[in-house]
Amino acid sequence: MTSGLIKGVNKPGHKGWTTEKCIICKTNIDLYEAYEGGNAYYCPKCLSQGLKAYFCSADARRVHYKCPYCRSELKPYYQF
Ligand SMILES: [Zn+2]
Ligand SMILES: [Zn+2]
């Protein structure tokens, strides 16, 4: 993800989830809600290479759950 940068950061009132932007439409994705509702997807391969490849559910469907950058299969965020 963010290569360990979150480690040690303790924002008051923040329960530890983050917000990412959909890489296609730039919609904010609340990763906590995504975790609960399974409405966000990510590309593990791109993420491991530092590309923030998060997808909202609409765009994930639009690209047929295949990463448009590396053609890997997208994973639902709740399986992270
Ligand atoms: Zn999107
Ligand atoms: Zn990818």
PDB file of C-alpha atoms and ligand atoms in Angstrom:
ATOM      1  CA  MET A   1       0.000   0.000   0.000  1.00  0.00           C
ATOM      2  CA  THR A   2       1.732   3.146   1.185  1.00  0.00           C
ATOM      3  CA  SER A   3       4.981   1.327   2.038  1.00  0.00           C
ATOM      4  CA  GLY A   4       4.570   1.563   5.779  1.00  0.00           C
ATOM      5  CA  LEU A   5       4.145   5.326   5.920  1.00  0.00           C
ATOM      6  CA  ILE A   6       0.966   5.044   7.982  1.00  0.00           C
ATOM      7  CA  LYS A   7       2.858   3.273  10.721  1.00  0.00           C
ATOM      8  CA  GLY A   8       3.111   5.356  13.865  1.00  0.00           C
ATOM      9  CA  VAL A   9       0.683   7.993  12.683  1.00  0.00           C
ATOM     10  CA  ASN A  10      -2.020   8.537  15.249  1.00  0.00           C
ATOM     11  CA  LYS A  11      -4.521  11.153  14.244  1.00  0.00           C
ATOM     12  CA  PRO A  12      -6.974  11.888  17.023  1.00  0.00           C
ATOM     13  CA  GLY A  13     -10.496  10.813  16.189  1.00  0.00           C
ATOM     14  CA  HIS A  14      -9.292   8.750  13.293  1.00  0.00           C
ATOM     15  CA  LYS A  15     -10.033   5.098  13.629  1.00  0.00           C
ATOM     16  CA  GLY A  16      -7.340   3.986  11.264  1.00  0.00           C
ATOM     17  CA  TRP A  17      -9.021   3.723   7.902  1.00  0.00           C
ATOM     18  CA  THR A  18      -8.003   5.772   4.937  1.00  0.00           C
ATOM     19  CA  THR A  19      -9.609   7.233   1.886  1.00  0.00           C
ATOM     20  CA  GLU A  20      -8.280   6.521  -1.561  1.00  0.00           C
ATOM     21  CA  LYS A  21      -9.368   7.874  -4.898  1.00  0.00           C
ATOM     22  CA  CYS A  22     -10.696   5.695  -7.659  1.00  0.00           C
ATOM     23  CA  ILE A  23      -7.864   5.674 -10.173  1.00  0.00           C
ATOM     24  CA  ILE A  24     -10.314   6.054 -13.063  1.00  0.00           C
ATOM     25  CA  CYS A  25     -13.012   8.516 -11.995  1.00  0.00           C
ATOM     26  CA  LYS A  26     -11.271  10.025  -8.921  1.00  0.00           C
ATOM     27  CA  THR A  27     -14.228   9.322  -6.686  1.00  0.00           C
ATOM     28  CA  ASN A  28     -13.247   9.117  -3.059  1.00  0.00           C
ATOM     29  CA  ILE A  29     -13.350   5.580  -1.784  1.00  0.00           C
ATOM     30  CA  ASP A  30     -13.716   5.204   1.951  1.00  0.00           C
ATOM     31  CA  LEU A  31     -11.739   2.045   2.543  1.00  0.00           C
ATOM     32  CA  TYR A  32     -13.527   1.363   5.801  1.00  0.00           C
ATOM     33  CA  GLU A  33     -16.903   1.434   4.087  1.00  0.00           C
ATOM     34  CA  ALA A  34     -15.424  -0.547   1.240  1.00  0.00           C
ATOM     35  CA  TYR A  35     -14.280  -3.131   3.710  1.00  0.00           C
ATOM     36  CA  GLU A  36     -17.738  -3.343   5.231  1.00  0.00           C
ATOM     37  CA  GLY A  37     -19.683  -3.273   2.005  1.00  0.00           C
ATOM     38  CA  GLY A  38     -17.291  -4.812  -0.495  1.00  0.00           C
ATOM     39  CA  ASN A  39     -17.865  -1.953  -2.915  1.00  0.00           C
ATOM     40  CA  ALA A  40     -14.298  -1.219  -3.881  1.00  0.00           C
ATOM     41  CA  TYR A  41     -11.663  -3.145  -5.789  1.00  0.00           C
ATOM     42  CA  TYR A  42      -7.911  -2.976  -6.095  1.00  0.00           C
ATOM     43  CA  CYS A  43      -5.141  -4.391  -8.226  1.00  0.00           C
ATOM     44  CA  PRO A  44      -2.632  -6.174  -5.985  1.00  0.00           C
ATOM     45  CA  LYS A  45       0.049  -6.146  -8.671  1.00  0.00           C
ATOM     46  CA  CYS A  46      -0.120  -2.409  -9.330  1.00  0.00           C
ATOM     47  CA  LEU A  47      -0.341  -1.645  -5.623  1.00  0.00           C
ATOM     48  CA  SER A  48       2.798  -3.675  -5.007  1.00  0.00           C
ATOM     49  CA  GLN A  49       4.512  -1.506  -7.610  1.00  0.00           C
ATOM     50  CA  GLY A  50       3.420   1.699  -5.939  1.00  0.00           C
ATOM     51  CA  LEU A  51       0.524   2.556  -8.233  1.00  0.00           C
ATOM     52  CA  LYS A  52      -2.594   3.358  -6.244  1.00  0.00           C
ATOM     53  CA  ALA A  53      -4.816   1.127  -8.306  1.00  0.00           C
ATOM     54  CA  TYR A  54      -8.105   1.375  -6.462  1.00  0.00           C
ATOM     55  CA  PHE A  55     -11.366   1.127  -8.328  1.00  0.00           C
ATOM     56  CA  CYS A  56     -14.901   2.038  -7.371  1.00  0.00           C
ATOM     57  CA  SER A  57     -17.387  -0.738  -7.967  1.00  0.00           C
ATOM     58  CA  ALA A  58     -18.802   0.950 -11.088  1.00  0.00           C
ATOM     59  CA  ASP A  59     -15.406   1.225 -12.751  1.00  0.00           C
ATOM     60  CA  ALA A  60     -14.379  -2.242 -11.662  1.00  0.00           C
ATOM     61  CA  ARG A  61     -17.433  -3.537 -13.467  1.00  0.00           C
ATOM     62  CA  ARG A  62     -16.678  -1.345 -16.473  1.00  0.00           C
ATOM     63  CA  VAL A  63     -13.193  -2.850 -16.879  1.00  0.00           C
ATOM     64  CA  HIS A  64     -14.644  -6.337 -16.320  1.00  0.00           C
ATOM     65  CA  TYR A  65     -12.662  -6.729 -13.086  1.00  0.00           C
ATOM     66  CA  LYS A  66      -9.393  -6.681 -15.009  1.00  0.00           C
ATOM     67  CA  CYS A  67      -6.804  -4.055 -14.266  1.00  0.00           C
ATOM     68  CA  PRO A  68      -6.540  -1.729 -17.311  1.00  0.00           C
ATOM     69  CA  TYR A  69      -2.857  -1.165 -16.510  1.00  0.00           C
ATOM     70  CA  CYS A  70      -1.456  -4.659 -16.096  1.00  0.00           C
ATOM     71  CA  ARG A  71      -4.437  -6.881 -16.993  1.00  0.00           C
ATOM     72  CA  SER A  72      -4.388  -8.625 -13.628  1.00  0.00           C
ATOM     73  CA  GLU A  73      -7.640  -9.576 -12.009  1.00  0.00           C
ATOM     74  CA  LEU A  74      -8.988  -7.040  -9.562  1.00  0.00           C
ATOM     75  CA  LYS A  75      -9.641  -8.145  -6.015  1.00  0.00           C
ATOM     76  CA  PRO A  76     -12.518  -6.934  -3.885  1.00  0.00           C
ATOM     77  CA  TYR A  77     -11.133  -4.719  -1.166  1.00  0.00           C
ATOM     78  CA  TYR A  78     -12.683  -6.746   1.648  1.00  0.00           C
ATOM     79  CA  GLN A  79     -10.401  -9.646   0.724  1.00  0.00           C
ATOM     80  CA  PHE A  80      -7.364  -7.516   1.378  1.00  0.00           C
TER      81      PHE A  80
HETATM   82 ZN    ZN B   1     -14.413   5.065 -10.311  1.00  0.00          ZN
HETATM   83 ZN    ZN B   2      -2.748  -3.672 -12.268  1.00  0.00          ZN
END
